[in-house]
JSON list of C-alpha atoms in Angstrom, two decimals:
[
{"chain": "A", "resi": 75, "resn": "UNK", "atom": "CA", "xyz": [125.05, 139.87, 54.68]},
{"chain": "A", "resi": 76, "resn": "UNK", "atom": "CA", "xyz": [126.08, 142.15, 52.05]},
{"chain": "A", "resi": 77, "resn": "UNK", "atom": "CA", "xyz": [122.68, 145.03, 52.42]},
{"chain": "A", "resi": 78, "resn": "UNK", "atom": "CA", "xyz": [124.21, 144.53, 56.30]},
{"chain": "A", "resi": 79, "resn": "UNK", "atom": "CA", "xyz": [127.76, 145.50, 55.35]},
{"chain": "A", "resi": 80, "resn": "UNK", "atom": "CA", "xyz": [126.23, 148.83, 53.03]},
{"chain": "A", "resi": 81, "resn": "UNK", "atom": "CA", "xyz": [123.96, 150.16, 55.84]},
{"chain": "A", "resi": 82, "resn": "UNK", "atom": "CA", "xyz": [126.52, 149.64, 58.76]},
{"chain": "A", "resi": 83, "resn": "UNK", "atom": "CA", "xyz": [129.25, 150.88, 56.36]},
{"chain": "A", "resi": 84, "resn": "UNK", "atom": "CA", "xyz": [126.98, 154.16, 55.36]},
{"chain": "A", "resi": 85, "resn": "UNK", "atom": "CA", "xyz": [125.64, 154.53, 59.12]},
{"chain": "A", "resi": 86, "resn": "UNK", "atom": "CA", "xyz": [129.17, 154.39, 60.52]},
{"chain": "A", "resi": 87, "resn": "UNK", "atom": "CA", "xyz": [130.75, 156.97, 57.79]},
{"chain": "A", "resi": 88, "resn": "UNK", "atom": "CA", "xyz": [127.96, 158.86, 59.49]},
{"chain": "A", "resi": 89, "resn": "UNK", "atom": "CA", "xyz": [128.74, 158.58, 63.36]},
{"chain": "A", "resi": 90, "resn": "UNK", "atom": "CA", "xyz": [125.19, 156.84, 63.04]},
{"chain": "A", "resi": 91, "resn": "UNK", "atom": "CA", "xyz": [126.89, 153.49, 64.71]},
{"chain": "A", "resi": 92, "resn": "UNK", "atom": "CA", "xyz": [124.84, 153.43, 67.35]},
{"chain": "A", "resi": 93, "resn": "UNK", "atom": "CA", "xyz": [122.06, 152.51, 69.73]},
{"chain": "A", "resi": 94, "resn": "UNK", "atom": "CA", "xyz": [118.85, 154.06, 67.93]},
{"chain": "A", "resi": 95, "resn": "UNK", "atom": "CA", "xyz": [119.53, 153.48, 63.93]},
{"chain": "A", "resi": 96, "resn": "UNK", "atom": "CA", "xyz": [119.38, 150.23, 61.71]},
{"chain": "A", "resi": 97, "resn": "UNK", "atom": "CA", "xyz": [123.09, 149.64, 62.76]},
{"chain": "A", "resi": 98, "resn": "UNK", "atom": "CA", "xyz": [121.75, 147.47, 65.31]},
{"chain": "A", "resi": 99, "resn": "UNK", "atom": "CA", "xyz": [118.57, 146.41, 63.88]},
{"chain": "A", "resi": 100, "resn": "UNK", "atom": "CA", "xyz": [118.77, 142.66, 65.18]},
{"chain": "A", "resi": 101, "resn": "UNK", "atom": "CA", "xyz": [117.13, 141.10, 61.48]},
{"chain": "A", "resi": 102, "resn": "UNK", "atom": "CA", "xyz": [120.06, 142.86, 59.39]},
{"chain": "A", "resi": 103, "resn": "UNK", "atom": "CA", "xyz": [121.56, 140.32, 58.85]},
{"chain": "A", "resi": 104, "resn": "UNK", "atom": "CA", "xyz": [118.72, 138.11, 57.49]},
{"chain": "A", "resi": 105, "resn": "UNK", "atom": "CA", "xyz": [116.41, 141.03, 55.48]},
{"chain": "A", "resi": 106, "resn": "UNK", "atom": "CA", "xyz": [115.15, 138.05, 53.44]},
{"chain": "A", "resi": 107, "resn": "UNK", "atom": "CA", "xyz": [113.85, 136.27, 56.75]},
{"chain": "A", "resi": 108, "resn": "UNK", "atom": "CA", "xyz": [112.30, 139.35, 58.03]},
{"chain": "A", "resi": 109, "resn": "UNK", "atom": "CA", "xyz": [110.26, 140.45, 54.82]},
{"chain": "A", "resi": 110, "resn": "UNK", "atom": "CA", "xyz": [109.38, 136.50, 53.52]},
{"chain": "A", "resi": 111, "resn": "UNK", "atom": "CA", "xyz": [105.88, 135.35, 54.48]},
{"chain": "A", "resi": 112, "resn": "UNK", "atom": "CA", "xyz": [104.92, 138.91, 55.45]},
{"chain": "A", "resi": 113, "resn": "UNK", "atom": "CA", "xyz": [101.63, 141.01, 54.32]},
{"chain": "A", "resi": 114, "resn": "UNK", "atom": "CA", "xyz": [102.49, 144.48, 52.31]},
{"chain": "A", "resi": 115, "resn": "UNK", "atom": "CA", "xyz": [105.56, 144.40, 52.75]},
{"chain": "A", "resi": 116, "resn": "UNK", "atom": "CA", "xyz": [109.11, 143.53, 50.71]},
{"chain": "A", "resi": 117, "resn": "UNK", "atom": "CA", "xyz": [112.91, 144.12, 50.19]},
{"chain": "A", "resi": 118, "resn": "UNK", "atom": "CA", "xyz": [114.57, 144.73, 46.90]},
{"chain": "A", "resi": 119, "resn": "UNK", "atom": "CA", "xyz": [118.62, 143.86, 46.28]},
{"chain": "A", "resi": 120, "resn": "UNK", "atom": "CA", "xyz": [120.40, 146.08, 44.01]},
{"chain": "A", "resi": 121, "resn": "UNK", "atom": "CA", "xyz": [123.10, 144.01, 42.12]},
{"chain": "A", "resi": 122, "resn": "UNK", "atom": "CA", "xyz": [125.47, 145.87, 39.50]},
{"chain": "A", "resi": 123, "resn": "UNK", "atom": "CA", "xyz": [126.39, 144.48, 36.20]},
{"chain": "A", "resi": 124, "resn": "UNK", "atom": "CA", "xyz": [129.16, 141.99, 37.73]},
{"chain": "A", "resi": 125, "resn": "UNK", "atom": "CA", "xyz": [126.70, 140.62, 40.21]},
{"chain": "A", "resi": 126, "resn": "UNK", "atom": "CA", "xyz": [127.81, 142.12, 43.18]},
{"chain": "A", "resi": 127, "resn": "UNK", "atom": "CA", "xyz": [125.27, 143.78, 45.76]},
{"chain": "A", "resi": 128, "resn": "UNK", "atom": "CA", "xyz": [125.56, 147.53, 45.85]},
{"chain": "A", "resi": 129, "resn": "UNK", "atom": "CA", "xyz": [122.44, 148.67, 47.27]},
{"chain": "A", "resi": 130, "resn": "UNK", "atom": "CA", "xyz": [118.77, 147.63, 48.90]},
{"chain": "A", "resi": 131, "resn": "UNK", "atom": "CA", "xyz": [115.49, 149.34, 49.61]},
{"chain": "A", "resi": 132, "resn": "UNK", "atom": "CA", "xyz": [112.23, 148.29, 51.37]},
{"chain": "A", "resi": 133, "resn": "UNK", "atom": "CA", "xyz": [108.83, 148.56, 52.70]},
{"chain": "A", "resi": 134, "resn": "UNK", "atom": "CA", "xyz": [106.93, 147.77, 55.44]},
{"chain": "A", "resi": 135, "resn": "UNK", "atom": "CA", "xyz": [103.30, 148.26, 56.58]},
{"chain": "A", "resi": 136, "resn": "UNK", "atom": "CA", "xyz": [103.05, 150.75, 59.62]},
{"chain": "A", "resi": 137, "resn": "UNK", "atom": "CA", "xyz": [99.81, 150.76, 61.59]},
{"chain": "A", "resi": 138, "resn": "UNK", "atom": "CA", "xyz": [100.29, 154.41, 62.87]},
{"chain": "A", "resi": 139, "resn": "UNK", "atom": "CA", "xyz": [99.26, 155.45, 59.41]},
{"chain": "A", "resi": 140, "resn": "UNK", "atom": "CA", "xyz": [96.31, 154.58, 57.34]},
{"chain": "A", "resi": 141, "resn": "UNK", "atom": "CA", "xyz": [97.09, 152.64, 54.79]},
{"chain": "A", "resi": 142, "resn": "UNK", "atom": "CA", "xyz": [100.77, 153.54, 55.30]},
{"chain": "A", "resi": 143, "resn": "UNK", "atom": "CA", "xyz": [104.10, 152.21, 55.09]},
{"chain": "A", "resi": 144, "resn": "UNK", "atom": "CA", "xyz": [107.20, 152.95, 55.74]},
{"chain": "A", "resi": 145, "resn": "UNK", "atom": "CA", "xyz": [110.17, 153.60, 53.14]},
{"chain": "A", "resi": 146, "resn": "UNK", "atom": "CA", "xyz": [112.93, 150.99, 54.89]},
{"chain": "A", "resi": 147, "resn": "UNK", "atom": "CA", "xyz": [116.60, 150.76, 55.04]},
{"chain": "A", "resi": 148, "resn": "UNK", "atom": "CA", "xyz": [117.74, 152.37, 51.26]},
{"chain": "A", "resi": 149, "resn": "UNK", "atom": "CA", "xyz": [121.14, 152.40, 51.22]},
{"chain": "A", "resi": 150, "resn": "UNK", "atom": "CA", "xyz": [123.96, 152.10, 48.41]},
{"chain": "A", "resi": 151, "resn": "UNK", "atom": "CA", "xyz": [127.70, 150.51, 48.23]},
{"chain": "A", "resi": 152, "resn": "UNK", "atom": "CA", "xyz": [130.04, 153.69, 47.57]},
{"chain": "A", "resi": 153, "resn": "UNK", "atom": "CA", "xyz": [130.39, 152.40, 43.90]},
{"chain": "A", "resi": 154, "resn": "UNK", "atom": "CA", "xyz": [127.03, 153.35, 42.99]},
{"chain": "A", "resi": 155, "resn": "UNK", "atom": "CA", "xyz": [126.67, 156.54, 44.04]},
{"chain": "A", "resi": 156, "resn": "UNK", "atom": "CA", "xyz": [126.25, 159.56, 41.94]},
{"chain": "A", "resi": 157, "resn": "UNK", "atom": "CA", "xyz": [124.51, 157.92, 39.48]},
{"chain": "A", "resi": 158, "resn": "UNK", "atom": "CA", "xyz": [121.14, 158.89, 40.04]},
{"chain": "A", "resi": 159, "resn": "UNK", "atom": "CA", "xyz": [120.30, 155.26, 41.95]},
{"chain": "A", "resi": 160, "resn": "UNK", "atom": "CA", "xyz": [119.07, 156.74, 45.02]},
{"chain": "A", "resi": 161, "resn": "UNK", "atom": "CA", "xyz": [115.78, 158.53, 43.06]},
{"chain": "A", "resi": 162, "resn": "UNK", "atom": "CA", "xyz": [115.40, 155.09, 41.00]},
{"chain": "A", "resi": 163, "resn": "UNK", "atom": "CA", "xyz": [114.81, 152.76, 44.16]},
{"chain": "A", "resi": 164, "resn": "UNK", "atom": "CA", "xyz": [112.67, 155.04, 45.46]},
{"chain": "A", "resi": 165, "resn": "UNK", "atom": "CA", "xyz": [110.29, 155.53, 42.79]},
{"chain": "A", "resi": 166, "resn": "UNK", "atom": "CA", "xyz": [110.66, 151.84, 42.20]},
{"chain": "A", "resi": 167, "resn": "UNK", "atom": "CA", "xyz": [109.82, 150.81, 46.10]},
{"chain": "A", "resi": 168, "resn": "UNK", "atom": "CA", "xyz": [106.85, 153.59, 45.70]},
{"chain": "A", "resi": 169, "resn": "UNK", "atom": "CA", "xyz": [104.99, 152.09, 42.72]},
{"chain": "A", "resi": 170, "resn": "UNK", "atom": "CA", "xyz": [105.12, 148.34, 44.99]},
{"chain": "A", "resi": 171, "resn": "UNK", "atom": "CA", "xyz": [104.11, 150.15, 47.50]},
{"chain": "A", "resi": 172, "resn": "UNK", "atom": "CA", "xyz": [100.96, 151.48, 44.77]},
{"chain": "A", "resi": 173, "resn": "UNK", "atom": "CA", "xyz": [100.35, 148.24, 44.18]},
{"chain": "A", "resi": 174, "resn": "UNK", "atom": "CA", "xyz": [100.13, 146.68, 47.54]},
{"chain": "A", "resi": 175, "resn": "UNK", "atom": "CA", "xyz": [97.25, 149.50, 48.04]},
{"chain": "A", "resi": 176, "resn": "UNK", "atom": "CA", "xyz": [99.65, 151.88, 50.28]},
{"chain": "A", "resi": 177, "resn": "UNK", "atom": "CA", "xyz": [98.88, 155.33, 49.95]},
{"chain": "A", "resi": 178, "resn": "UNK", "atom": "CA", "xyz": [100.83, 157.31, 52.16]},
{"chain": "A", "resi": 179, "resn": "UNK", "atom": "CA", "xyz": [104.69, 156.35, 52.32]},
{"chain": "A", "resi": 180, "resn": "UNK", "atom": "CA", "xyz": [106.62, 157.32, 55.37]},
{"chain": "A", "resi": 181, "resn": "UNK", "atom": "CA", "xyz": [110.64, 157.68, 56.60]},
{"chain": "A", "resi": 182, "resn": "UNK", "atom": "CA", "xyz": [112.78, 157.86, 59.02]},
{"chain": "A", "resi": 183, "resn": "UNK", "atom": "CA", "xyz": [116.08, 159.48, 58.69]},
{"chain": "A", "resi": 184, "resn": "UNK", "atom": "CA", "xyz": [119.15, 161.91, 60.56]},
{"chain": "A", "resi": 185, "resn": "UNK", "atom": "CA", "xyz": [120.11, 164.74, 59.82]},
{"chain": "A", "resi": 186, "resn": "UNK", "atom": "CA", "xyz": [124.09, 163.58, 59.38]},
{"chain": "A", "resi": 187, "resn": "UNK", "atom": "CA", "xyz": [122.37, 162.54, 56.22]},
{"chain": "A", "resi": 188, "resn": "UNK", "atom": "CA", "xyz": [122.27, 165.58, 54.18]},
{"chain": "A", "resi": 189, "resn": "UNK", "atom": "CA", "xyz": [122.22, 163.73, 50.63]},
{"chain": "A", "resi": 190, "resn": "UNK", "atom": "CA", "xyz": [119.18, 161.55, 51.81]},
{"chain": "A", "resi": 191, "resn": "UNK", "atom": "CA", "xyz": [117.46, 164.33, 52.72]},
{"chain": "A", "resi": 192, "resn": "UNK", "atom": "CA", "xyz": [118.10, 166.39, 49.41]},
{"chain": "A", "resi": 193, "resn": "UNK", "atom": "CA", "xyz": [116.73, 163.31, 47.92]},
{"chain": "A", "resi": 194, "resn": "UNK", "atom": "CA", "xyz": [113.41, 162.59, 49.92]},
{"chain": "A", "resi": 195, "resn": "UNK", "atom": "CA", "xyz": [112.89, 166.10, 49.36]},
{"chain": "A", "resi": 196, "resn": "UNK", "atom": "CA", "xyz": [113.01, 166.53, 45.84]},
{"chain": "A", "resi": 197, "resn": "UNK", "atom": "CA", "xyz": [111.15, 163.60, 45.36]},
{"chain": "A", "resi": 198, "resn": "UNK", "atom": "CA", "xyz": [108.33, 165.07, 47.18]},
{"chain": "A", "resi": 199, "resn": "UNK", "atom": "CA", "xyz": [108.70, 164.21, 50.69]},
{"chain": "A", "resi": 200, "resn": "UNK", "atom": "CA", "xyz": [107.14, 166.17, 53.30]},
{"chain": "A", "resi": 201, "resn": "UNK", "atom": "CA", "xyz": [108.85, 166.54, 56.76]},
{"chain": "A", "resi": 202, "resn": "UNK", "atom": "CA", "xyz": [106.85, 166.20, 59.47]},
{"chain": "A", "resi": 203, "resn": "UNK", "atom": "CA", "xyz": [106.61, 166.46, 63.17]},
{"chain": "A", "resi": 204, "resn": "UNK", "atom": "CA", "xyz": [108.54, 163.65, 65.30]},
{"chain": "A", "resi": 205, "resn": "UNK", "atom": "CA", "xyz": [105.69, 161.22, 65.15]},
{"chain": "A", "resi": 206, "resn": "UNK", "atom": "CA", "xyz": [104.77, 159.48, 68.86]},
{"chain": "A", "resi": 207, "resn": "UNK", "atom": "CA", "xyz": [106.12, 155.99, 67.98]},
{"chain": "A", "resi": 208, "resn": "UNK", "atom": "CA", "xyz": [109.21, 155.73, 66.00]},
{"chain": "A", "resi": 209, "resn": "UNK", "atom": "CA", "xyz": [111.19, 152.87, 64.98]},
{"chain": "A", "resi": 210, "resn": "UNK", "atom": "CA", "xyz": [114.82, 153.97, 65.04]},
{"chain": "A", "resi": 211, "resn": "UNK", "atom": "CA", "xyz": [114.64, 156.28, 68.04]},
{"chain": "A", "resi": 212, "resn": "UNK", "atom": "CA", "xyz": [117.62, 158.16, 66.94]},
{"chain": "A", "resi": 213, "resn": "UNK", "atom": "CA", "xyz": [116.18, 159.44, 64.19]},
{"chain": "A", "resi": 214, "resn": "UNK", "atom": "CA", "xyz": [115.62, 162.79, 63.57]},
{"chain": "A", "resi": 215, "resn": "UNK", "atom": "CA", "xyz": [113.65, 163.92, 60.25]},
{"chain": "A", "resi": 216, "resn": "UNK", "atom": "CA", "xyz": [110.23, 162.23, 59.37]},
{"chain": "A", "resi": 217, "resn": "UNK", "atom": "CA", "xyz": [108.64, 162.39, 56.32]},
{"chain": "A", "resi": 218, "resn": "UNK", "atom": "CA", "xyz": [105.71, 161.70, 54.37]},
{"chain": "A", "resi": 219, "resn": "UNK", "atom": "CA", "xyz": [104.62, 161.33, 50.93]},
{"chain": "A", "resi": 220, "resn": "UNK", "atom": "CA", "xyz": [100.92, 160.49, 49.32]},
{"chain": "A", "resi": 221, "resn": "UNK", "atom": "CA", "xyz": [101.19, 158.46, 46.75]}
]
C-alpha cells in the first residue's frame, strides 16, 4: 500500500492519473502478490533509516524481447529525492536482472517525466521506436539497455 501511494502520488503530480499508466495498474496494491511465485522476475522496497517506505523498483520478464525484461514501476517518496537514489535502484534492479540471465532491459515512460528521462539516459538507455505491444498504453518514450 505504501509503493501504491508513491507511484499514484508521482503519476498524479504528473497529470499521469489516468487510463494508460500504472495509476490504474489493478495489482498496485498487492506488488508482493504479483511478483511472488513468479520466474525472472522481482520487486525491491526502498525503506529509509526510520523504516518508512520511500521508494520501489522492479522487473519483469517480457517475451517481446529476447531474453528481456522490463525495468517496472521505480518510483520515490518526495523525501528521497535528490539524493542520487534514482541511479542506485537502477543499477541495483540491473545487476538482478544480470543474474536472472536478462540481457537486454527495457522501459516504459512519458514524457511529463523529464527527470526520469535525464536519468534512463545517462545511465545508458537507448530510446527506441514505440514498440507494437506496450504495457501502459499511455506511454510515450521506450527504451532499451544491453546489459
Amino acid at each position: 500500500a505504501d509503493v501504491a501511494a508513491i507511484i499514484r502520488y508521482n503519476l498524479k503530480k504528473h497529470n499521469l492519473d489516468i487510463p494508460g499508466t500504472a495509476y490504474f495498474d489493478p495489482y498496485i496494491e498487492d506488488l508482493y502478490s504479483f511478483y511472488a511465485g513468479r520466474d525472472c522476475c522481482g520487486y525491491y522496497v526502498l525503506i529509509d533509516e526510520n523504516g518508512r517506505v520511500v521508494g520501489g523498483i522492479g522487473f519483469d520478464k517480457i517475451d517481446t524481447i529476447p531474453n528481456g525484461a522490463e525495468l517496472q514501476k521505480m518510483y520515490l517518496d518526495d523525501s528521497a529525492k535528490g539524493k542520487a537514489l534514482s541511479y542506485i535502484l537502477i543499477q541495483f534492479i540491473e545487476e538482478r536482472m544480470r543474474e536472472a540471465g536478462i540481457k537486454t532491459s527495457y522501459l516504459e515512460t512519458h514524457s511529463n517525466l523529464q527527470v526520469a528521462i535525464h536519468v534512463y539516459e545517462k545511465l545508458k538507455y537507448i530510446r527506441i521506436e514505440r514498440p507494437a505491444e506496450v504495457e501502459h498504453s499511455t506511454m510515450d518514450h521506450f527504451y532499451i539497455k544491453e546489459l
